[in-house]
C-alpha cells in the first residue's frame, strides 16, 4: 500500500470493499480517540521484526546441546525460556513436547487459531484454515501426507488441541550428522513446521 | 456453541495447502485489522474470549467463506458496535459522529505497545482444591451450551485420562459473556484416537484437549 492511498480518502476506485471498510473503522477509532495510528504501526512493525520462528529455533537448538536446559524446558517451558535473556517474552503456560523415535507430536487449534506466537511468529494461513483444523485430530497421517511427511506406521501420533490459553511447542529430534555443531548452526536447521509437528528439521548438507 | 468454528473431526474441507514463502500478511489491511484487535483489546474494550465468541457467531456461510483476518474484522466491528464504542451510523459514514465511550485502560497509544507484545496471564488463585489428579479417568460432559465454550464437540461424552494440571485459569465460558473470570482448574486430558473415531480410527493416535474442570465428570 502506498502512502498515496493512505493519505487520500477520495481515491477509492482502486480499493476493495474490505480495504475501504477496514480503513473506515481505523478512521473512526482514531477520531474517537481510542487508538493512535502510530501505535498500530508500531504493533505491526514489532510482529514483522521481533517475533518469528527464529525465537523457537534458538530454544530448540539450546535444548539439543544442553541437557540441563532441555530437562528444565520439558519441566516448565515458560520458566526455562524465561532464563534465556534473548527470548523472554514467551508468556505463561508454554508446554514443550518432545518428539522421540516412539512418539511424534502435532499441534492444532480446532476451535480457532491458538498458536505460540512468541516462539513461532504469526501462524501461517494453513494452520488457521478449515482443512488443517478439521483433519488434524482425526486423520493426522493424512494431514502429514499433505506436507510430504511420512512416519513409520507404528510410531504413536499425539495431537495437542490448543483449547485453552496453554501453548504448545514441539521439540523435534536432533538431526543425525550434527555432532559437534554449535547452537547457531543447529538453529539454522530448525523449521517452523518442525516445531508444529508438520515437518522435520532440515537435514545437514541438504539444499535449503 | 455448536458453531461451524468447532470443526475438529469434520470431513469435506479438502487438503491442507501449505504456501511456499508465505508472506506475513497478504494485504496491508490484514495488518491493520490485527493491530486494531490487539489495541482495542489492550485498551479494555473486550477480552480474548469475547472476541472469539463474536467471530464464532458470524453466520456459518460468512464464517466459512471469509479469510482469517476478514473474520477478525467482522467480529471486531460488530463487537465494538454492540458494546457501544461506535454506532452503525458511524460505520456507514466512515467517520465519528458520537462522543467516545470511555475505555477501561484509556487510549491505546505508543506507550502501550510494549505491553501488548507480551502474552497475557491467565493463571489465577485457586478458589477450591482441584477435583482431579493426574492419571484420573474423566468423561467430557455431553453439554451443548448456546454460548461460548472451549469444550470441542468431538470429545463430548468420551472418557480420557488427566495428564497435566495447569493450575487455575480464567474460565472462557464466563469471561466471553462478561460474567467475570470465574477461575477453574485446567487439565490436559488425553483420549485414545479409536475412542473418538471408532474402529477405523488410527490405532496409534492419541488426542488431547485442555479441559476446564466444569467440562469433566469422574469416570471409572
Tab-separated table of N, CA and C in Angstrom, chain A residues 1 18-19 21-22 24-29 31-44 46-48 50 89-93 95 110-114 117-118 122 124-126 128 130-135 137-138 140-141 143 146-147 153 155-168, chain B residues 5-7 9-11 13-16 18 22 24-26 28-29 31-36 38-40 52 63 68 70 73-74 76-77 85-86 90-91 94-96 98-101 103 107-110 113-114 117-119 121-123 150 154 163 166 169 186 188 190 197 202 204-210:
chain	number	residue	atom	x	y	z
A	1	UNK	N	0.857	-1.201	0.000
A	1	UNK	CA	0.000	0.000	0.000
A	1	UNK	C	0.882	1.235	0.000
A	18	UNK	N	-13.381	-4.508	1.271
A	18	UNK	CA	-12.792	-4.795	2.576
A	18	UNK	C	-11.784	-3.724	2.976
A	19	UNK	N	-10.944	-3.327	2.034
A	19	UNK	CA	-9.966	-2.272	2.344
A	19	UNK	C	-10.664	-1.005	2.798
A	21	UNK	N	-13.628	-0.708	4.158
A	21	UNK	CA	-14.269	-0.874	5.465
A	21	UNK	C	-13.240	-0.868	6.591
A	22	UNK	N	-12.115	-1.502	6.349
A	22	UNK	CA	-11.072	-1.528	7.376
A	22	UNK	C	-10.542	-0.113	7.610
A	24	UNK	N	-12.141	2.643	7.069
A	24	UNK	CA	-13.178	3.440	7.743
A	24	UNK	C	-13.170	3.164	9.240
A	25	UNK	N	-13.015	1.903	9.594
A	25	UNK	CA	-13.002	1.571	11.025
A	25	UNK	C	-11.818	2.242	11.728
A	26	UNK	N	-10.667	2.192	11.091
A	26	UNK	CA	-9.498	2.830	11.718
A	26	UNK	C	-9.709	4.336	11.856
A	27	UNK	N	-10.336	4.939	10.856
A	27	UNK	CA	-10.629	6.374	10.931
A	27	UNK	C	-11.523	6.680	12.132
A	28	UNK	N	-12.558	5.870	12.284
A	28	UNK	CA	-13.494	6.107	13.396
A	28	UNK	C	-12.787	5.917	14.744
A	29	UNK	N	-12.018	4.828	14.864
A	29	UNK	CA	-11.324	4.573	16.138
A	29	UNK	C	-10.345	5.699	16.458
A	31	UNK	N	-10.569	8.930	15.241
A	31	UNK	CA	-11.309	10.178	15.504
A	31	UNK	C	-11.944	10.160	16.902
A	32	UNK	N	-12.320	9.006	17.360
A	32	UNK	CA	-12.947	8.929	18.676
A	32	UNK	C	-11.915	8.906	19.802
A	33	UNK	N	-10.658	8.859	19.419
A	33	UNK	CA	-9.604	8.907	20.435
A	33	UNK	C	-9.334	7.578	21.110
A	34	UNK	N	-9.729	6.462	20.479
A	34	UNK	CA	-9.475	5.143	21.078
A	34	UNK	C	-8.050	4.658	20.806
A	35	UNK	N	-7.590	4.914	19.607
A	35	UNK	CA	-6.251	4.425	19.234
A	35	UNK	C	-5.467	5.533	18.532
A	36	UNK	N	-4.146	5.384	18.641
A	36	UNK	CA	-3.237	6.284	17.934
A	36	UNK	C	-2.687	5.492	16.742
A	37	UNK	N	-2.875	5.967	15.510
A	37	UNK	CA	-2.394	5.182	14.356
A	37	UNK	C	-0.920	4.806	14.459
A	38	UNK	N	-0.105	5.678	15.016
A	38	UNK	CA	1.324	5.348	15.140
A	38	UNK	C	1.528	4.139	16.049
A	39	UNK	N	0.631	3.971	17.013
A	39	UNK	CA	0.749	2.800	17.907
A	39	UNK	C	0.373	1.528	17.146
A	40	UNK	N	-0.601	1.641	16.232
A	40	UNK	CA	-0.932	0.477	15.387
A	40	UNK	C	0.258	0.140	14.496
A	41	UNK	N	0.876	1.167	13.916
A	41	UNK	CA	2.080	0.939	13.087
A	41	UNK	C	3.142	0.194	13.896
A	42	UNK	N	3.300	0.605	15.156
A	42	UNK	CA	4.349	0.011	15.997
A	42	UNK	C	4.054	-1.454	16.316
A	43	UNK	N	2.761	-1.767	16.500
A	43	UNK	CA	2.402	-3.173	16.733
A	43	UNK	C	2.787	-4.006	15.512
A	44	UNK	N	2.415	-3.509	14.349
A	44	UNK	CA	2.686	-4.263	13.114
A	44	UNK	C	4.192	-4.430	12.922
A	46	UNK	N	6.469	-4.513	15.161
A	46	UNK	CA	7.008	-5.477	16.121
A	46	UNK	C	6.767	-6.907	15.630
A	47	UNK	N	5.561	-7.163	15.103
A	47	UNK	CA	5.301	-8.511	14.586
A	47	UNK	C	6.176	-8.826	13.389
A	48	UNK	N	6.464	-7.801	12.589
A	48	UNK	CA	7.247	-8.062	11.380
A	48	UNK	C	8.730	-8.228	11.668
A	50	UNK	N	10.255	-8.566	15.298
A	50	UNK	CA	10.737	-9.160	16.550
A	50	UNK	C	10.295	-10.600	16.760
A	89	UNK	N	9.900	-13.088	26.048
A	89	UNK	CA	8.510	-12.634	26.029
A	89	UNK	C	7.533	-13.769	25.790
A	90	UNK	N	7.853	-14.945	26.281
A	90	UNK	CA	7.064	-16.118	25.938
A	90	UNK	C	5.709	-16.134	26.645
A	91	UNK	N	5.613	-15.460	27.764
A	91	UNK	CA	4.350	-15.513	28.500
A	91	UNK	C	4.217	-16.805	29.273
A	92	UNK	N	3.133	-16.910	30.007
A	92	UNK	CA	2.925	-18.093	30.834
A	92	UNK	C	2.384	-19.257	29.997
A	93	UNK	N	2.450	-20.438	30.583
A	93	UNK	CA	1.708	-21.602	30.090
A	93	UNK	C	2.212	-22.134	28.752
A	95	UNK	N	3.984	-25.107	26.980
A	95	UNK	CA	4.328	-26.502	27.249
A	95	UNK	C	5.134	-27.023	26.064
A	110	UNK	N	-8.428	-26.618	16.990
A	110	UNK	CA	-9.613	-26.930	16.174
A	110	UNK	C	-10.672	-25.835	16.273
A	111	UNK	N	-10.640	-25.034	17.344
A	111	UNK	CA	-11.699	-24.048	17.585
A	111	UNK	C	-11.401	-22.685	16.987
A	112	UNK	N	-10.123	-22.350	16.847
A	112	UNK	CA	-9.811	-21.020	16.277
A	112	UNK	C	-8.419	-21.073	15.675
A	113	UNK	N	-7.439	-20.514	16.355
A	113	UNK	CA	-6.115	-20.428	15.735
A	113	UNK	C	-4.998	-20.366	16.766
A	114	UNK	N	-5.243	-20.860	17.988
A	114	UNK	CA	-4.266	-20.710	19.069
A	114	UNK	C	-2.919	-21.301	18.670
A	117	UNK	N	2.661	-17.648	19.320
A	117	UNK	CA	3.165	-16.534	18.507
A	117	UNK	C	4.587	-16.136	18.892
A	118	UNK	N	4.826	-16.083	20.203
A	118	UNK	CA	6.113	-15.559	20.652
A	118	UNK	C	7.268	-16.451	20.207
A	122	UNK	N	3.482	-15.161	13.729
A	122	UNK	CA	2.053	-15.326	13.428
A	122	UNK	C	1.854	-16.621	12.655
A	124	UNK	N	0.777	-19.458	9.972
A	124	UNK	CA	0.509	-19.424	8.531
A	124	UNK	C	-0.980	-19.644	8.255
A	125	UNK	N	-1.407	-19.289	7.054
A	125	UNK	CA	-2.826	-19.421	6.691
A	125	UNK	C	-3.314	-20.857	6.869
A	126	UNK	N	-2.502	-21.831	6.468
A	126	UNK	CA	-2.983	-23.220	6.541
A	126	UNK	C	-3.301	-23.637	7.965
A	128	UNK	N	-4.606	-21.895	10.250
A	128	UNK	CA	-5.845	-21.262	10.686
A	128	UNK	C	-7.040	-21.684	9.832
A	130	UNK	N	-9.713	-24.258	7.551
A	130	UNK	CA	-10.578	-25.402	7.865
A	130	UNK	C	-9.934	-26.772	7.621
A	131	UNK	N	-9.220	-26.996	6.499
A	131	UNK	CA	-8.695	-28.362	6.295
A	131	UNK	C	-7.811	-28.845	7.444
A	132	UNK	N	-6.894	-28.000	7.902
A	132	UNK	CA	-5.997	-28.437	8.977
A	132	UNK	C	-6.761	-28.589	10.288
A	133	UNK	N	-7.583	-27.603	10.608
A	133	UNK	CA	-8.301	-27.643	11.880
A	133	UNK	C	-9.262	-28.827	11.963
A	134	UNK	N	-9.870	-29.184	10.850
A	134	UNK	CA	-10.852	-30.274	10.878
A	134	UNK	C	-10.180	-31.645	10.896
A	135	UNK	N	-9.062	-31.774	10.194
A	135	UNK	CA	-8.497	-33.113	9.983
A	135	UNK	C	-7.393	-33.507	10.954
A	137	UNK	N	-7.038	-33.710	14.077
A	137	UNK	CA	-7.345	-34.575	15.222
A	137	UNK	C	-7.880	-35.943	14.800
A	138	UNK	N	-8.316	-36.069	13.553
A	138	UNK	CA	-8.933	-37.326	13.110
A	138	UNK	C	-8.029	-38.107	12.167
A	140	UNK	N	-4.376	-37.448	11.289
A	140	UNK	CA	-3.098	-36.712	11.259
A	140	UNK	C	-2.132	-37.248	10.201
A	141	UNK	N	-2.176	-38.563	9.933
A	141	UNK	CA	-1.255	-39.072	8.906
A	141	UNK	C	-1.630	-38.544	7.522
A	143	UNK	N	-2.997	-35.629	7.018
A	143	UNK	CA	-2.530	-34.239	7.011
A	143	UNK	C	-1.029	-34.195	6.746
A	146	UNK	N	-0.066	-34.368	3.255
A	146	UNK	CA	-0.187	-33.103	2.512
A	146	UNK	C	1.104	-32.278	2.616
A	147	UNK	N	1.898	-32.561	3.643
A	147	UNK	CA	3.188	-31.884	3.815
A	147	UNK	C	4.346	-32.762	3.309
A	153	UNK	N	4.768	-46.647	10.514
A	153	UNK	CA	3.378	-46.983	10.843
A	153	UNK	C	3.154	-47.216	12.328
A	155	UNK	N	4.725	-45.688	14.853
A	155	UNK	CA	5.029	-44.570	15.752
A	155	UNK	C	3.713	-43.970	16.245
A	156	UNK	N	3.677	-43.656	17.555
A	156	UNK	CA	2.473	-43.049	18.116
A	156	UNK	C	2.387	-41.595	17.667
A	157	UNK	N	1.186	-41.178	17.279
A	157	UNK	CA	0.979	-39.767	16.964
A	157	UNK	C	0.146	-39.153	18.060
A	158	UNK	N	0.659	-38.083	18.614
A	158	UNK	CA	-0.044	-37.385	19.671
A	158	UNK	C	-0.387	-35.985	19.158
A	159	UNK	N	-1.685	-35.710	19.097
A	159	UNK	CA	-2.149	-34.398	18.647
A	159	UNK	C	-2.598	-33.597	19.862
A	160	UNK	N	-2.075	-32.372	19.961
A	160	UNK	CA	-2.409	-31.470	21.068
A	160	UNK	C	-3.336	-30.393	20.543
A	161	UNK	N	-4.609	-30.444	20.965
A	161	UNK	CA	-5.582	-29.435	20.549
A	161	UNK	C	-5.533	-28.286	21.562
A	162	UNK	N	-5.184	-27.111	21.077
A	162	UNK	CA	-4.978	-25.949	21.968
A	162	UNK	C	-6.316	-25.291	22.283
A	163	UNK	N	-7.025	-25.873	23.249
A	163	UNK	CA	-8.378	-25.392	23.530
A	163	UNK	C	-8.437	-24.413	24.708
A	164	UNK	N	-7.262	-24.013	25.221
A	164	UNK	CA	-7.236	-23.022	26.310
A	164	UNK	C	-6.089	-22.059	26.038
A	165	UNK	N	-5.606	-21.378	27.063
A	165	UNK	CA	-4.510	-20.429	26.832
A	165	UNK	C	-3.138	-21.084	26.980
A	166	UNK	N	-3.103	-22.388	27.136
A	166	UNK	CA	-1.843	-23.108	27.090
A	166	UNK	C	-1.347	-23.082	25.648
A	167	UNK	N	-0.057	-22.964	25.460
A	167	UNK	CA	0.506	-23.025	24.113
A	167	UNK	C	1.516	-24.165	24.055
A	168	UNK	N	1.573	-24.820	22.907
A	168	UNK	CA	2.427	-25.997	22.778
A	168	UNK	C	3.500	-25.785	21.708
B	5	UNK	N	-17.309	-23.104	13.686
B	5	UNK	CA	-15.908	-22.927	14.095
B	5	UNK	C	-15.376	-24.184	14.779
B	6	UNK	N	-16.288	-24.982	15.353
B	6	UNK	CA	-15.899	-26.169	16.126
B	6	UNK	C	-15.762	-27.322	15.137
B	7	UNK	N	-14.644	-27.358	14.411
B	7	UNK	CA	-14.585	-28.211	13.222
B	7	UNK	C	-13.711	-29.454	13.379
B	9	UNK	N	-12.615	-32.926	13.435
B	9	UNK	CA	-13.210	-34.182	13.003
B	9	UNK	C	-14.175	-34.065	11.840
B	10	UNK	N	-14.476	-32.836	11.401
B	10	UNK	CA	-15.375	-32.701	10.247
B	10	UNK	C	-14.658	-33.128	8.970
B	11	UNK	N	-15.437	-33.647	8.036
B	11	UNK	CA	-14.890	-34.057	6.741
B	11	UNK	C	-15.288	-33.051	5.660
B	13	UNK	N	-13.380	-30.689	3.983
B	13	UNK	CA	-12.714	-29.401	3.763
B	13	UNK	C	-11.497	-29.505	2.840
B	14	UNK	N	-11.169	-30.713	2.450
B	14	UNK	CA	-10.112	-30.850	1.461
B	14	UNK	C	-8.712	-30.910	2.048
B	15	UNK	N	-7.742	-30.778	1.164
B	15	UNK	CA	-6.338	-30.920	1.547
B	15	UNK	C	-5.806	-29.660	2.220
B	16	UNK	N	-4.805	-29.874	3.055
B	16	UNK	CA	-4.061	-28.744	3.604
B	16	UNK	C	-3.135	-28.245	2.502
B	18	UNK	N	-0.103	-25.928	2.136
B	18	UNK	CA	0.959	-25.024	2.578
B	18	UNK	C	1.360	-24.093	1.427
B	22	UNK	N	5.301	-18.077	2.335
B	22	UNK	CA	4.108	-17.303	2.663
B	22	UNK	C	4.484	-15.958	3.294
B	24	UNK	N	3.934	-12.600	5.646
B	24	UNK	CA	3.290	-12.455	6.952
B	24	UNK	C	1.854	-11.934	6.788
B	25	UNK	N	1.657	-11.019	5.870
B	25	UNK	CA	0.312	-10.537	5.554
B	25	UNK	C	0.130	-10.583	4.044
B	26	UNK	N	-1.096	-10.926	3.620
B	26	UNK	CA	-1.360	-10.987	2.186
B	26	UNK	C	-1.883	-9.662	1.648
B	28	UNK	N	-2.185	-5.204	3.097
B	28	UNK	CA	-1.943	-4.274	4.205
B	28	UNK	C	-3.099	-4.231	5.198
B	29	UNK	N	-4.326	-4.336	4.669
B	29	UNK	CA	-5.467	-4.225	5.596
B	29	UNK	C	-5.440	-5.329	6.648
B	31	UNK	N	-2.899	-6.435	8.275
B	31	UNK	CA	-2.063	-5.995	9.402
B	31	UNK	C	-2.779	-4.920	10.223
B	32	UNK	N	-3.573	-4.069	9.544
B	32	UNK	CA	-4.317	-3.046	10.298
B	32	UNK	C	-5.363	-3.714	11.203
B	33	UNK	N	-6.018	-4.754	10.687
B	33	UNK	CA	-7.026	-5.465	11.482
B	33	UNK	C	-6.374	-6.119	12.693
B	34	UNK	N	-5.260	-6.800	12.460
B	34	UNK	CA	-4.542	-7.420	13.575
B	34	UNK	C	-4.228	-6.363	14.640
B	35	UNK	N	-3.684	-5.233	14.212
B	35	UNK	CA	-3.268	-4.200	15.157
B	35	UNK	C	-4.473	-3.601	15.886
B	36	UNK	N	-5.573	-3.385	15.168
B	36	UNK	CA	-6.756	-2.810	15.819
B	36	UNK	C	-7.329	-3.762	16.874
B	38	UNK	N	-5.671	-6.077	18.563
B	38	UNK	CA	-4.767	-6.080	19.726
B	38	UNK	C	-4.922	-4.799	20.534
B	39	UNK	N	-5.010	-3.669	19.836
B	39	UNK	CA	-5.058	-2.370	20.515
B	39	UNK	C	-6.354	-2.207	21.303
B	40	UNK	N	-7.481	-2.509	20.687
B	40	UNK	CA	-8.757	-2.305	21.385
B	40	UNK	C	-8.922	-3.305	22.532
B	52	UNK	N	-13.312	-13.997	20.551
B	52	UNK	CA	-13.520	-15.301	19.888
B	52	UNK	C	-15.009	-15.564	19.693
B	63	UNK	N	-18.722	-17.173	7.977
B	63	UNK	CA	-17.532	-17.704	8.649
B	63	UNK	C	-16.697	-18.543	7.673
B	68	UNK	N	-9.230	-15.371	7.149
B	68	UNK	CA	-8.999	-15.289	8.592
B	68	UNK	C	-9.134	-13.861	9.122
B	70	UNK	N	-10.481	-11.348	7.682
B	70	UNK	CA	-11.826	-10.811	7.422
B	70	UNK	C	-12.747	-11.186	8.585
B	73	UNK	N	-12.010	-8.945	11.354
B	73	UNK	CA	-12.568	-7.604	11.132
B	73	UNK	C	-14.068	-7.590	11.404
B	74	UNK	N	-14.783	-8.550	10.858
B	74	UNK	CA	-16.247	-8.572	11.025
B	74	UNK	C	-16.622	-8.723	12.497
B	76	UNK	N	-14.732	-7.836	15.054
B	76	UNK	CA	-14.333	-6.605	15.759
B	76	UNK	C	-15.370	-5.507	15.576
B	77	UNK	N	-15.791	-5.301	14.344
B	77	UNK	CA	-16.740	-4.220	14.056
B	77	UNK	C	-18.043	-4.440	14.824
B	85	UNK	N	-19.047	1.270	21.538
B	85	UNK	CA	-17.871	2.087	21.229
B	85	UNK	C	-18.041	2.844	19.923
B	86	UNK	N	-18.923	2.344	19.050
B	86	UNK	CA	-19.264	3.063	17.836
B	86	UNK	C	-20.687	2.706	17.444
B	90	UNK	N	-22.060	5.551	12.290
B	90	UNK	CA	-20.662	5.949	12.119
B	90	UNK	C	-19.957	5.019	11.136
B	91	UNK	N	-20.238	3.715	11.241
B	91	UNK	CA	-19.622	2.755	10.319
B	91	UNK	C	-20.060	3.075	8.885
B	94	UNK	N	-18.297	6.270	7.902
B	94	UNK	CA	-16.836	6.200	7.885
B	94	UNK	C	-16.180	7.271	8.733
B	95	UNK	N	-16.969	7.885	9.618
B	95	UNK	CA	-16.423	8.926	10.490
B	95	UNK	C	-17.127	8.902	11.842
B	96	UNK	N	-16.446	9.436	12.834
B	96	UNK	CA	-17.038	9.552	14.164
B	96	UNK	C	-18.135	10.605	14.150
B	98	UNK	N	-20.501	10.482	17.173
B	98	UNK	CA	-20.980	10.479	18.553
B	98	UNK	C	-19.789	10.619	19.499
B	99	UNK	N	-20.057	11.083	20.727
B	99	UNK	CA	-18.960	11.134	21.706
B	99	UNK	C	-18.394	9.733	21.961
B	100	UNK	N	-17.125	9.658	22.320
B	100	UNK	CA	-16.479	8.372	22.592
B	100	UNK	C	-16.974	7.794	23.911
B	101	UNK	N	-16.940	6.469	23.998
B	101	UNK	CA	-17.207	5.796	25.275
B	101	UNK	C	-15.859	5.559	25.961
B	103	UNK	N	-12.745	4.023	27.657
B	103	UNK	CA	-12.119	2.700	27.640
B	103	UNK	C	-11.547	2.400	29.023
B	107	UNK	N	-6.863	5.401	26.182
B	107	UNK	CA	-6.471	5.391	24.771
B	107	UNK	C	-5.263	4.496	24.534
B	108	UNK	N	-5.273	3.790	23.423
B	108	UNK	CA	-4.117	2.957	23.086
B	108	UNK	C	-3.120	3.811	22.312
B	109	UNK	N	-2.024	4.161	22.992
B	109	UNK	CA	-1.007	4.981	22.328
B	109	UNK	C	0.333	4.246	22.323
B	110	UNK	N	1.344	4.937	21.830
B	110	UNK	CA	2.655	4.282	21.660
B	110	UNK	C	3.203	3.676	22.952
B	113	UNK	N	2.440	-0.118	23.511
B	113	UNK	CA	2.774	-1.168	22.535
B	113	UNK	C	3.582	-2.306	23.160
B	114	UNK	N	4.576	-1.949	23.976
B	114	UNK	CA	5.399	-2.994	24.602
B	114	UNK	C	4.526	-3.991	25.360
B	117	UNK	N	2.877	-6.803	23.429
B	117	UNK	CA	3.749	-7.803	22.814
B	117	UNK	C	4.083	-8.937	23.778
B	118	UNK	N	3.608	-8.845	24.987
B	118	UNK	CA	3.796	-9.937	25.954
B	118	UNK	C	2.442	-10.608	26.149
B	119	UNK	N	2.443	-11.901	26.116
B	119	UNK	CA	1.184	-12.623	26.275
B	119	UNK	C	0.545	-12.346	27.629
B	121	UNK	N	-1.622	-12.969	31.079
B	121	UNK	CA	-1.534	-14.017	32.101
B	121	UNK	C	-2.943	-14.508	32.413
B	122	UNK	N	-3.138	-15.788	32.388
B	122	UNK	CA	-4.470	-16.346	32.593
B	122	UNK	C	-4.560	-17.210	33.854
B	123	UNK	N	-3.414	-17.449	34.502
B	123	UNK	CA	-3.409	-18.199	35.755
B	123	UNK	C	-4.020	-17.353	36.869
B	150	UNK	N	-15.183	-23.819	25.359
B	150	UNK	CA	-13.944	-24.315	24.761
B	150	UNK	C	-13.875	-25.843	24.855
B	154	UNK	N	-16.074	-32.968	19.512
B	154	UNK	CA	-15.634	-34.328	19.206
B	154	UNK	C	-15.208	-35.135	20.429
B	163	UNK	N	-3.685	-35.810	32.237
B	163	UNK	CA	-2.246	-35.969	32.058
B	163	UNK	C	-1.448	-34.818	32.671
B	166	UNK	N	-2.648	-27.643	34.805
B	166	UNK	CA	-2.039	-26.339	34.505
B	166	UNK	C	-2.355	-25.298	35.561
B	169	UNK	N	-7.253	-21.275	35.879
B	169	UNK	CA	-7.218	-20.259	34.811
B	169	UNK	C	-8.576	-19.568	34.678
B	186	UNK	N	-7.564	-26.244	35.194
B	186	UNK	CA	-7.396	-26.583	33.772
B	186	UNK	C	-6.478	-27.796	33.656
B	188	UNK	N	-4.846	-31.002	30.989
B	188	UNK	CA	-4.720	-31.673	29.699
B	188	UNK	C	-5.302	-33.071	29.857
B	190	UNK	N	-6.154	-36.603	27.831
B	190	UNK	CA	-5.779	-37.304	26.602
B	190	UNK	C	-6.755	-38.445	26.316
B	197	UNK	N	-12.919	-41.912	17.318
B	197	UNK	CA	-13.243	-42.078	15.893
B	197	UNK	C	-13.642	-43.489	15.513
B	202	UNK	N	-7.138	-44.287	13.541
B	202	UNK	CA	-5.711	-44.625	13.578
B	202	UNK	C	-5.383	-45.233	14.946
B	204	UNK	N	-2.689	-45.716	16.393
B	204	UNK	CA	-1.541	-45.113	17.084
B	204	UNK	C	-1.850	-43.708	17.589
B	205	UNK	N	-3.080	-43.249	17.341
B	205	UNK	CA	-3.397	-41.837	17.618
B	205	UNK	C	-3.868	-41.605	19.047
B	206	UNK	N	-3.316	-40.569	19.666
B	206	UNK	CA	-3.858	-40.032	20.918
B	206	UNK	C	-4.080	-38.542	20.700
B	207	UNK	N	-5.205	-38.040	21.210
B	207	UNK	CA	-5.545	-36.629	21.057
B	207	UNK	C	-5.817	-36.049	22.432
B	208	UNK	N	-5.235	-34.892	22.697
B	208	UNK	CA	-5.554	-34.241	23.969
B	208	UNK	C	-6.201	-32.888	23.733
B	209	UNK	N	-7.017	-32.509	24.680
B	209	UNK	CA	-7.538	-31.152	24.737
B	209	UNK	C	-7.129	-30.574	26.087
B	210	UNK	N	-7.243	-29.255	26.216
B	210	UNK	CA	-7.100	-28.647	27.535
B	210	UNK	C	-8.500	-28.356	28.032
